[in-house]
PDB file of C-alpha atoms in Angstrom:
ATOM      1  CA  UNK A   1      32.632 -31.209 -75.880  1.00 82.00           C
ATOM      2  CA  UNK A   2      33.242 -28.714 -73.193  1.00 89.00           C
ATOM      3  CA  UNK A   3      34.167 -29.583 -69.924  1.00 95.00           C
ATOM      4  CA  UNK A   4      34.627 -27.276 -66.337  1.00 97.00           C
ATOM      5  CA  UNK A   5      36.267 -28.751 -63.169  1.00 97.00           C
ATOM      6  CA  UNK A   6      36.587 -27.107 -59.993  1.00 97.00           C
ATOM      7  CA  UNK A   7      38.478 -28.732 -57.417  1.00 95.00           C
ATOM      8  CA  UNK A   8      37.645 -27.341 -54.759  1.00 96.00           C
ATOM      9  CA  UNK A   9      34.513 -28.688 -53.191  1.00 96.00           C
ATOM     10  CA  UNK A  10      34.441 -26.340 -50.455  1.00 97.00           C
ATOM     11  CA  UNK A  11      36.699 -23.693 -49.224  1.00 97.00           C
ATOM     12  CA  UNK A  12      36.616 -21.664 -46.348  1.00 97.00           C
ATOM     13  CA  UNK A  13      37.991 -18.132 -45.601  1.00 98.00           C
ATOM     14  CA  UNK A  14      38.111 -15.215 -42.294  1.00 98.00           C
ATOM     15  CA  UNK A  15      36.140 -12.505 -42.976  1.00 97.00           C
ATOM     16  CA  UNK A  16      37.821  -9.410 -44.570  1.00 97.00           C
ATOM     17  CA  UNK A  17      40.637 -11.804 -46.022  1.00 98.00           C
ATOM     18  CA  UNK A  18      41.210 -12.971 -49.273  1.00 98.00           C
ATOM     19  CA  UNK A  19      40.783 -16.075 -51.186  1.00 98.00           C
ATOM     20  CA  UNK A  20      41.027 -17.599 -54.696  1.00 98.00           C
ATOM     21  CA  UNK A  21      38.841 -20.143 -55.953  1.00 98.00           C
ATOM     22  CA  UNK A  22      39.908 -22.152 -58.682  1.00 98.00           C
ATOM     23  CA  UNK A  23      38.111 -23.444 -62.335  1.00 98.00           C
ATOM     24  CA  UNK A  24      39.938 -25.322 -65.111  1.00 98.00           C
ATOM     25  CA  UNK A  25      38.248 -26.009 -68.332  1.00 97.00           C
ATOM     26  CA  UNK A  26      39.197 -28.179 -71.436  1.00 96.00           C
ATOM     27  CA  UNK A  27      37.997 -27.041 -74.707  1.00 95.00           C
ATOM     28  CA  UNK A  28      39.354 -26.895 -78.463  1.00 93.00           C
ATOM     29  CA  UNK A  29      37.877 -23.479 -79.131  1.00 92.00           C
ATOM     30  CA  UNK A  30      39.979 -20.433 -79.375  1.00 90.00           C
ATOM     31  CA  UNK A  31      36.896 -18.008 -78.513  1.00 91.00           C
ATOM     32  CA  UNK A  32      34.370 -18.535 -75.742  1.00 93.00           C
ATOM     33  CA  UNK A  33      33.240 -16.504 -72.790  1.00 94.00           C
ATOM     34  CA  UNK A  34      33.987 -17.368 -69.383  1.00 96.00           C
ATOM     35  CA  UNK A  35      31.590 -16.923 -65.990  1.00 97.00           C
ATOM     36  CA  UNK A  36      31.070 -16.818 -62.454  1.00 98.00           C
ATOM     37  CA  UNK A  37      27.813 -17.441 -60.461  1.00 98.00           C
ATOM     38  CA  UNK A  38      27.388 -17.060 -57.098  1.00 97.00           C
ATOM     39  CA  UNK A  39      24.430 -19.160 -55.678  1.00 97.00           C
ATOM     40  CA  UNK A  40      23.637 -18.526 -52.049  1.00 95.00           C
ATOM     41  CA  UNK A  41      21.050 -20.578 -50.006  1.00 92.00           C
ATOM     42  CA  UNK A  42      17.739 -18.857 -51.768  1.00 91.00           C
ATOM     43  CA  UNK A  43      19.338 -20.810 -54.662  1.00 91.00           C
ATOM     44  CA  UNK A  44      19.384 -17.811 -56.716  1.00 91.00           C
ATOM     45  CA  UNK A  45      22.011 -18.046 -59.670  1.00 95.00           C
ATOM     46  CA  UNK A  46      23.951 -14.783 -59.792  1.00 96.00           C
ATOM     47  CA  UNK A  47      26.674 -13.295 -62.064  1.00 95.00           C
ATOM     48  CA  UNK A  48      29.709 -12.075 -60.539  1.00 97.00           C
ATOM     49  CA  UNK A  49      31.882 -11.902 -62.999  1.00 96.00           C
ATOM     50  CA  UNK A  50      32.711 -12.740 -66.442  1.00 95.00           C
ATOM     51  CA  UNK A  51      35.733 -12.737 -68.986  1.00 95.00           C
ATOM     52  CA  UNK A  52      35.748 -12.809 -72.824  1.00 92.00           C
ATOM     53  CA  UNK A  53      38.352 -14.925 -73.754  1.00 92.00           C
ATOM     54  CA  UNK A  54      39.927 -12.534 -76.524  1.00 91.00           C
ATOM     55  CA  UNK A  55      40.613 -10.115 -73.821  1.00 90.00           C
ATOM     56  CA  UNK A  56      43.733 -10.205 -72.279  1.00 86.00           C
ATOM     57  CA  UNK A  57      42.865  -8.482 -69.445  1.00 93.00           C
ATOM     58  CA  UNK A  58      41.337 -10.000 -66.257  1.00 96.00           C
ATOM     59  CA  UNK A  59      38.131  -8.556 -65.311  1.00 95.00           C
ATOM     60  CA  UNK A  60      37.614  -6.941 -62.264  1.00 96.00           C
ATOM     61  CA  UNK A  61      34.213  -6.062 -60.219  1.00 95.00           C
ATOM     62  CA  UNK A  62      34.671  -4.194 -57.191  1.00 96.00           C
ATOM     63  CA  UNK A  63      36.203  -6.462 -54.829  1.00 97.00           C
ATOM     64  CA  UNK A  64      35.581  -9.609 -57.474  1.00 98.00           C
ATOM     65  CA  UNK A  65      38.587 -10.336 -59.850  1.00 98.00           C
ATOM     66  CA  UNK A  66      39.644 -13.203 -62.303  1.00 98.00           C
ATOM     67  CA  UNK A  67      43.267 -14.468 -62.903  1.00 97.00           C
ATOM     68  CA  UNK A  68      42.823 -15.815 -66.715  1.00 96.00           C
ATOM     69  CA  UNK A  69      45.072 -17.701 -68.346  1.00 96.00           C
ATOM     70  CA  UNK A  70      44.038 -18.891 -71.425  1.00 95.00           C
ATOM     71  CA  UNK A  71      47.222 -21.051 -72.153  1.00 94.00           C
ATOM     72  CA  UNK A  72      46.684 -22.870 -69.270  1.00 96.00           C
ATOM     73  CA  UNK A  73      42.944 -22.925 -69.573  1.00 96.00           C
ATOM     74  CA  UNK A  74      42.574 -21.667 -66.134  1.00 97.00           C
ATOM     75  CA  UNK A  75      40.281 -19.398 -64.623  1.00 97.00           C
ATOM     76  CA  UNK A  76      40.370 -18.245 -61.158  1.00 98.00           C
ATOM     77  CA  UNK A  77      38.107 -16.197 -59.003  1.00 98.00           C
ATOM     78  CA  UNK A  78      39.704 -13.799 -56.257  1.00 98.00           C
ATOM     79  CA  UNK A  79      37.588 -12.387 -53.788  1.00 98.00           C
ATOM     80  CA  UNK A  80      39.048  -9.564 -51.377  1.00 98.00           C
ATOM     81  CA  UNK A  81      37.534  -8.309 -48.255  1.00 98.00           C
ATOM     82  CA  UNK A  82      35.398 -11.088 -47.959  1.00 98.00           C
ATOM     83  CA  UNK A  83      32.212 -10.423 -46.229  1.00 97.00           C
ATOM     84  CA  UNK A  84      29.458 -12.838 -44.716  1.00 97.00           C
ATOM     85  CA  UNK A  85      27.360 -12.132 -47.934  1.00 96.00           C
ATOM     86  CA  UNK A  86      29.888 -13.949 -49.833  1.00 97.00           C
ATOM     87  CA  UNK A  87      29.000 -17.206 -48.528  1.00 97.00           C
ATOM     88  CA  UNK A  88      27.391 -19.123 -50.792  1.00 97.00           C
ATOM     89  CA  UNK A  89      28.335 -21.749 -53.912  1.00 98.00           C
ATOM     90  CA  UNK A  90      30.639 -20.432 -56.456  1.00 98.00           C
ATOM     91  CA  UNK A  91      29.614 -21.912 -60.140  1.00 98.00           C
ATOM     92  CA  UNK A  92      32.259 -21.588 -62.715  1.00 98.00           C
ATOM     93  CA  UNK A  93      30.537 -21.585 -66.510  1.00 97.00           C
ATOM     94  CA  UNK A  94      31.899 -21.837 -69.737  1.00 96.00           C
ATOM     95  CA  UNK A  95      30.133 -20.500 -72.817  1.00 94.00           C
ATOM     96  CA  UNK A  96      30.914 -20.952 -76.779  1.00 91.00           C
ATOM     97  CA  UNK A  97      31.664 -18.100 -78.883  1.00 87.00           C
ATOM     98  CA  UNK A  98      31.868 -20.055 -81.961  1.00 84.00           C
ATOM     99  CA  UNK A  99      28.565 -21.636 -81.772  1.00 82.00           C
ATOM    100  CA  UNK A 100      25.189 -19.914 -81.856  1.00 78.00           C
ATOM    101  CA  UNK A 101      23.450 -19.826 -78.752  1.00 82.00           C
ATOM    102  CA  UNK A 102      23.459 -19.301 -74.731  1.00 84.00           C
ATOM    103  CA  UNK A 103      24.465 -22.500 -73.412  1.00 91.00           C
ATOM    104  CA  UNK A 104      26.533 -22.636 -70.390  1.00 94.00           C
ATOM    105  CA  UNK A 105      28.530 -25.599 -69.086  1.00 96.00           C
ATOM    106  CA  UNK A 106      29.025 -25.541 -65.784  1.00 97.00           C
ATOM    107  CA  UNK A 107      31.845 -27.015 -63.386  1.00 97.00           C
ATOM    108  CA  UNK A 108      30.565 -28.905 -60.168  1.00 97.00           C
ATOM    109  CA  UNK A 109      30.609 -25.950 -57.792  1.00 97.00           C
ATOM    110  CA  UNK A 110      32.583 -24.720 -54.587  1.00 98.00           C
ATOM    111  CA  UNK A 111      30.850 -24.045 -51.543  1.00 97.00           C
ATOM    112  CA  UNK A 112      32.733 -21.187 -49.658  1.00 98.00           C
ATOM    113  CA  UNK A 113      32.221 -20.852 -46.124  1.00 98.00           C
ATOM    114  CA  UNK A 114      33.244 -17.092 -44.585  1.00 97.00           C
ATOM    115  CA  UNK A 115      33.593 -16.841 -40.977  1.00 97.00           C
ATOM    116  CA  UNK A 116      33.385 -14.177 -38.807  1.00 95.00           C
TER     117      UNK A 116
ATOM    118  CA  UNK B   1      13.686  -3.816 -65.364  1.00 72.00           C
ATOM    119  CA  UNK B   2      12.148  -6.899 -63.312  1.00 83.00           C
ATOM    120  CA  UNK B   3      14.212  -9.995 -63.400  1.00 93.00           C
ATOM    121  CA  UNK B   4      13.291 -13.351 -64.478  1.00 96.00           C
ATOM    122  CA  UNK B   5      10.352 -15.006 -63.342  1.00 97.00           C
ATOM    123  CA  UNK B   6       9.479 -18.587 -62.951  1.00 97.00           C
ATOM    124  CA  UNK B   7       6.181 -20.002 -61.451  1.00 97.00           C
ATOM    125  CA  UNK B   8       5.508 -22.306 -59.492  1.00 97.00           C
ATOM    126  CA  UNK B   9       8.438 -21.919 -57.209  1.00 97.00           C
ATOM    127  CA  UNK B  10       7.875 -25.085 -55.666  1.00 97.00           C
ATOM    128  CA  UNK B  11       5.494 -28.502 -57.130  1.00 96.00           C
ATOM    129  CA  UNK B  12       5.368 -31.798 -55.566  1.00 98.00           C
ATOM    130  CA  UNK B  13       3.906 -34.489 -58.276  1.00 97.00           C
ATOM    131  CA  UNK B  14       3.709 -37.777 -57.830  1.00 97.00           C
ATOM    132  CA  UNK B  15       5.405 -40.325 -60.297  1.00 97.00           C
ATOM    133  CA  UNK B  16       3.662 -40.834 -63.777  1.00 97.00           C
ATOM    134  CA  UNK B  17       2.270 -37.248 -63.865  1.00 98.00           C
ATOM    135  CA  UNK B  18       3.215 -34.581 -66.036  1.00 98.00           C
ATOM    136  CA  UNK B  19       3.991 -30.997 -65.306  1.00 98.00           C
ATOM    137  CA  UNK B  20       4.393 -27.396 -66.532  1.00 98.00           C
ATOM    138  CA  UNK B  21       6.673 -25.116 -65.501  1.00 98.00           C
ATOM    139  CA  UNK B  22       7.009 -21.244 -66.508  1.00 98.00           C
ATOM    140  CA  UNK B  23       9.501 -18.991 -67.281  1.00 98.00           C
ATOM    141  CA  UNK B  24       9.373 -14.969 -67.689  1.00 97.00           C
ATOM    142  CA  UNK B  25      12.052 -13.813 -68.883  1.00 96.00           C
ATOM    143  CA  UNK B  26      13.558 -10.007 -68.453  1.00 94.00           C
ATOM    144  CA  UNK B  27      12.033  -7.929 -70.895  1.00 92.00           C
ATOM    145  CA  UNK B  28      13.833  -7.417 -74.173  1.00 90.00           C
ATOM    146  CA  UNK B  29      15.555 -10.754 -73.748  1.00 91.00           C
ATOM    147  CA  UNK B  30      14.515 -13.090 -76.716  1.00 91.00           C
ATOM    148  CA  UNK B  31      16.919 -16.464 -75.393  1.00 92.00           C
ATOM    149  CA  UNK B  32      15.575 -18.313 -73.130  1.00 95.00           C
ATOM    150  CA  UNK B  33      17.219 -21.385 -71.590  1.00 96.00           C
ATOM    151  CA  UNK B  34      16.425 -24.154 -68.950  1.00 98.00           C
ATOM    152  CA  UNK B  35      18.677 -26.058 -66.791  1.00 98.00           C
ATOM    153  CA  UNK B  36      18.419 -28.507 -64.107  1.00 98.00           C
ATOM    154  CA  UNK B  37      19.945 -28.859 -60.860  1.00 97.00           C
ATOM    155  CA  UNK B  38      20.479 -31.761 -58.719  1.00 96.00           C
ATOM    156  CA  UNK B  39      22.877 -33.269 -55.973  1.00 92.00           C
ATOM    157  CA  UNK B  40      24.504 -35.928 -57.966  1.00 88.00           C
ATOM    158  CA  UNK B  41      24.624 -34.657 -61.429  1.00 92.00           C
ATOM    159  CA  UNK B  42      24.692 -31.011 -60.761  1.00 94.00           C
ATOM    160  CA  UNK B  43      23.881 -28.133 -63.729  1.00 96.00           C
ATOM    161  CA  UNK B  44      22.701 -29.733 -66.694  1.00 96.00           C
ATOM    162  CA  UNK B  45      21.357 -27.392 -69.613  1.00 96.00           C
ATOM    163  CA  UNK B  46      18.144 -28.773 -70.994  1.00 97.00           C
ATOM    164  CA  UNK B  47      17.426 -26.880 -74.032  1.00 95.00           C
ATOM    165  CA  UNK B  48      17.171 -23.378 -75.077  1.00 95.00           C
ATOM    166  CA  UNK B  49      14.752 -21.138 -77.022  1.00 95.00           C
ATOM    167  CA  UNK B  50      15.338 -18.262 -79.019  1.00 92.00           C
ATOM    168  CA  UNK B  51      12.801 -16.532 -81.184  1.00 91.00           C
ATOM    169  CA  UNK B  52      10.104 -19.536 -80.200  1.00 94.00           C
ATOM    170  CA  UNK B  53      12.381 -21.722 -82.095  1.00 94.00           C
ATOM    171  CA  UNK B  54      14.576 -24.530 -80.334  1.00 94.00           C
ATOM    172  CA  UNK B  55      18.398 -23.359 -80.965  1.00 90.00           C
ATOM    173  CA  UNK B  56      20.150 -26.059 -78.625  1.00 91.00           C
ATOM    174  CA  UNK B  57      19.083 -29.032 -77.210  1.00 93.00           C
ATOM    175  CA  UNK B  58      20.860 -30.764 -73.863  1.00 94.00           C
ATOM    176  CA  UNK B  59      21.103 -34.794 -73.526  1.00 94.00           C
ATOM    177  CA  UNK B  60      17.353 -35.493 -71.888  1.00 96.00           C
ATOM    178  CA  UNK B  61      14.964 -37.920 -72.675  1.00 96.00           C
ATOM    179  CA  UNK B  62      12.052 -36.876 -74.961  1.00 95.00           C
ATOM    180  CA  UNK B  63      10.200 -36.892 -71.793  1.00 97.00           C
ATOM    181  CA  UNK B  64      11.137 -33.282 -71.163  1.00 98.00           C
ATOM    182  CA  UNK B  65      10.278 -30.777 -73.524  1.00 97.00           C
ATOM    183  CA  UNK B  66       9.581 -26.991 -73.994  1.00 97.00           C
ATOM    184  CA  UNK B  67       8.069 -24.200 -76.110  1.00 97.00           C
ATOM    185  CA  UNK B  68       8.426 -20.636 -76.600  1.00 97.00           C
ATOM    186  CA  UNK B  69       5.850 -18.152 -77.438  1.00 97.00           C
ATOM    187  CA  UNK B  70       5.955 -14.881 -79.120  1.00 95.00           C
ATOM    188  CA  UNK B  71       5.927 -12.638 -76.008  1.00 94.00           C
ATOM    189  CA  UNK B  72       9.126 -14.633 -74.949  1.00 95.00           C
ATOM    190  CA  UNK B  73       7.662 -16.417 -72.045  1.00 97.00           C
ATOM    191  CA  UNK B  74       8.511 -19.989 -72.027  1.00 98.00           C
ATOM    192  CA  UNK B  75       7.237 -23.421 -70.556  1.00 98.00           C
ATOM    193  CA  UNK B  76       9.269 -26.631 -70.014  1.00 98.00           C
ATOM    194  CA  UNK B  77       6.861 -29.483 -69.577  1.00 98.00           C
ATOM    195  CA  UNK B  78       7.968 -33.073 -68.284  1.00 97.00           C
ATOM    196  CA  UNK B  79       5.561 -36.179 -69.139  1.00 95.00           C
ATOM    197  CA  UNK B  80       5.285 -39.356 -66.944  1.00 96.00           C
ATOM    198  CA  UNK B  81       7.439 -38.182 -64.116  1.00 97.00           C
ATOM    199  CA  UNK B  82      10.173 -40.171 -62.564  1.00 97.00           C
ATOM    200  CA  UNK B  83      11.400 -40.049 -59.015  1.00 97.00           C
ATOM    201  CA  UNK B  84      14.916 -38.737 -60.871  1.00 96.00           C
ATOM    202  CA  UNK B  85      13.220 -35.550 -62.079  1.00 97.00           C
ATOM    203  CA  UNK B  86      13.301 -34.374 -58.571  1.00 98.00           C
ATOM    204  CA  UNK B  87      15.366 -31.102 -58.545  1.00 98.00           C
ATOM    205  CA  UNK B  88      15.519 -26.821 -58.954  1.00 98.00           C
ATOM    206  CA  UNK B  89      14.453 -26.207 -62.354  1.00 98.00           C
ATOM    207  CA  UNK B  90      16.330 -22.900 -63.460  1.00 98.00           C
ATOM    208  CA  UNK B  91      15.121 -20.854 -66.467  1.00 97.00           C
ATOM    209  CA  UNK B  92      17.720 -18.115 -67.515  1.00 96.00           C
ATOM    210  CA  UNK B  93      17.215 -15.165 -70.392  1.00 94.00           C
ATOM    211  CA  UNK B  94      19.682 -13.534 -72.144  1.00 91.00           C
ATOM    212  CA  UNK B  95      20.118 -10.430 -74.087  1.00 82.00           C
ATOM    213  CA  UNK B  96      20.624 -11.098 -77.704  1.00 71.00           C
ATOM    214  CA  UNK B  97      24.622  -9.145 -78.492  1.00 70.00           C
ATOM    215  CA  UNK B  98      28.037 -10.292 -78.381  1.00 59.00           C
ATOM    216  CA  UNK B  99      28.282 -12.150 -74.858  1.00 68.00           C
ATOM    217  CA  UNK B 100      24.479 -12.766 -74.332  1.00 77.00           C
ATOM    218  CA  UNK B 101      24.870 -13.353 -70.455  1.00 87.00           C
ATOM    219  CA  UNK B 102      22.468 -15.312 -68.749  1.00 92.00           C
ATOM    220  CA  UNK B 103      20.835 -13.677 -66.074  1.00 93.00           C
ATOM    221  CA  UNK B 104      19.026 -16.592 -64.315  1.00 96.00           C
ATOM    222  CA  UNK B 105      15.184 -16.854 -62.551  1.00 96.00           C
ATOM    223  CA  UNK B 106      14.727 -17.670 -58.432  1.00 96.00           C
ATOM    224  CA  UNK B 107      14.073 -21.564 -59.497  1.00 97.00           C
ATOM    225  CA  UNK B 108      10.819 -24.434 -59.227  1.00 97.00           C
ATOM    226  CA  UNK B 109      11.652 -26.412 -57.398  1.00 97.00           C
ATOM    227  CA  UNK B 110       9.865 -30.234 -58.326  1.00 98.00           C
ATOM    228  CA  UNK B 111       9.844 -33.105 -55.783  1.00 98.00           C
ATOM    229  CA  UNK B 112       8.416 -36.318 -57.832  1.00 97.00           C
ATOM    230  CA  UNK B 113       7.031 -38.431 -54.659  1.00 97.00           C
TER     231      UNK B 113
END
């Protein structure tokens, strides 16, 4: 089985800086999909940003990027410019491509704090 | 395209009911999975539905179940509630292709009293 650890329980970052969250998985698959959800206090799960895993390159959306590494089964989120909106808890989600369906396994969540 | 819709948003029961919960899903989206969210054990998937037919099941009691019909729309339904089953119920469609993101509804959210 799958499993997603994030081990960061809460970070905390200055508005308009930068900061990385982090997401390590464990699986024996060679193709999956990777994920991040934001869910802000409305508790409304949504996707930031997501990475096939037989893509080399990171994915980037607009000020959202991933540092993948699929040797080290790693999978960062780096978010620039941070704004307020950005607060919220950052889900990272792991998804089989080698199996049929949508199931996501999720990692325990990092609440990210942005001051102003 | 309107996003996914779940109804009630928010139930209290008290322990031994059942309940029903509903799930919308964006149109054109034929998957259609539920999760549950609490404190202590945080996401768990629950089961998924994909062309009415269960494709994946998650590590519940028999106690929770679910259907699909043939417009999509789905129902989770929980039998003799516990005080445990407290949490945000999360129903999520996806778009049947290569990646088949999840695009996830606002929640129910069920407090078992």
């Amino acid at each position: 089985a799958q499993t997603v650890t994030q081990s960061q329980p809460e970070m905390s970052v200055q508005e308009a800086e930068t900061v990385t969250l982090s997401c390590t998985y464990d699986t024996s698959e060679s193709d999956y999909y990777l994920f991040w959800y934001k869910q802000p206090p409305s508790r409304q799960m949504i996707l930031v940003i997501r990475q096939e895993a037989y893509k080399q390159q990171n994915a980037t959306e607009n000020r959202f990027s991933v540092n993948f590494q699929k040797a080290a089964k790693s999978f960062s989120l780096k978010i620039s410019d941070s704004q307020l909106g950005d607060a919220a808890m950052y889900f990272c989600a792991y998804r089989s491509a080698e199996t049929s369906g949508s199931r996501l396994t999720f990692g325990e969540g990092t609440q990210l704090t942005v001051n102003p | 395209k309107a996003g996914v819709t779940q109804t009630p948003r928010y139930l209290i029961k008290t322990r031994g009911q059942q309940v029903t919960l509903s799930c919308s899903p964006i149109s054109g989206h034929r998957s259609v999975s539920w999760y549950q969210q609490t404190p202590g054990q945080g996401l768990q998937f629950l089961f998924e539905y994909f062309s009415e037919t269960q494709r994946n099941k998650g590590n519940f009691p028999g106690r929770f179940s679910g259907r699909q019909f043939s417009n999509s729309r789905s129902e989770m339904n929980v039998s003799t509630l516990e005080l445990g089953d407290s949490a945000l119920y999360l129903c999520a469609s996806s778009d049947p292709g290569t990646v088949e993101t999840q695009y996830f509804g606002p929640g129910t959210r069920l407090l078992v009293l």
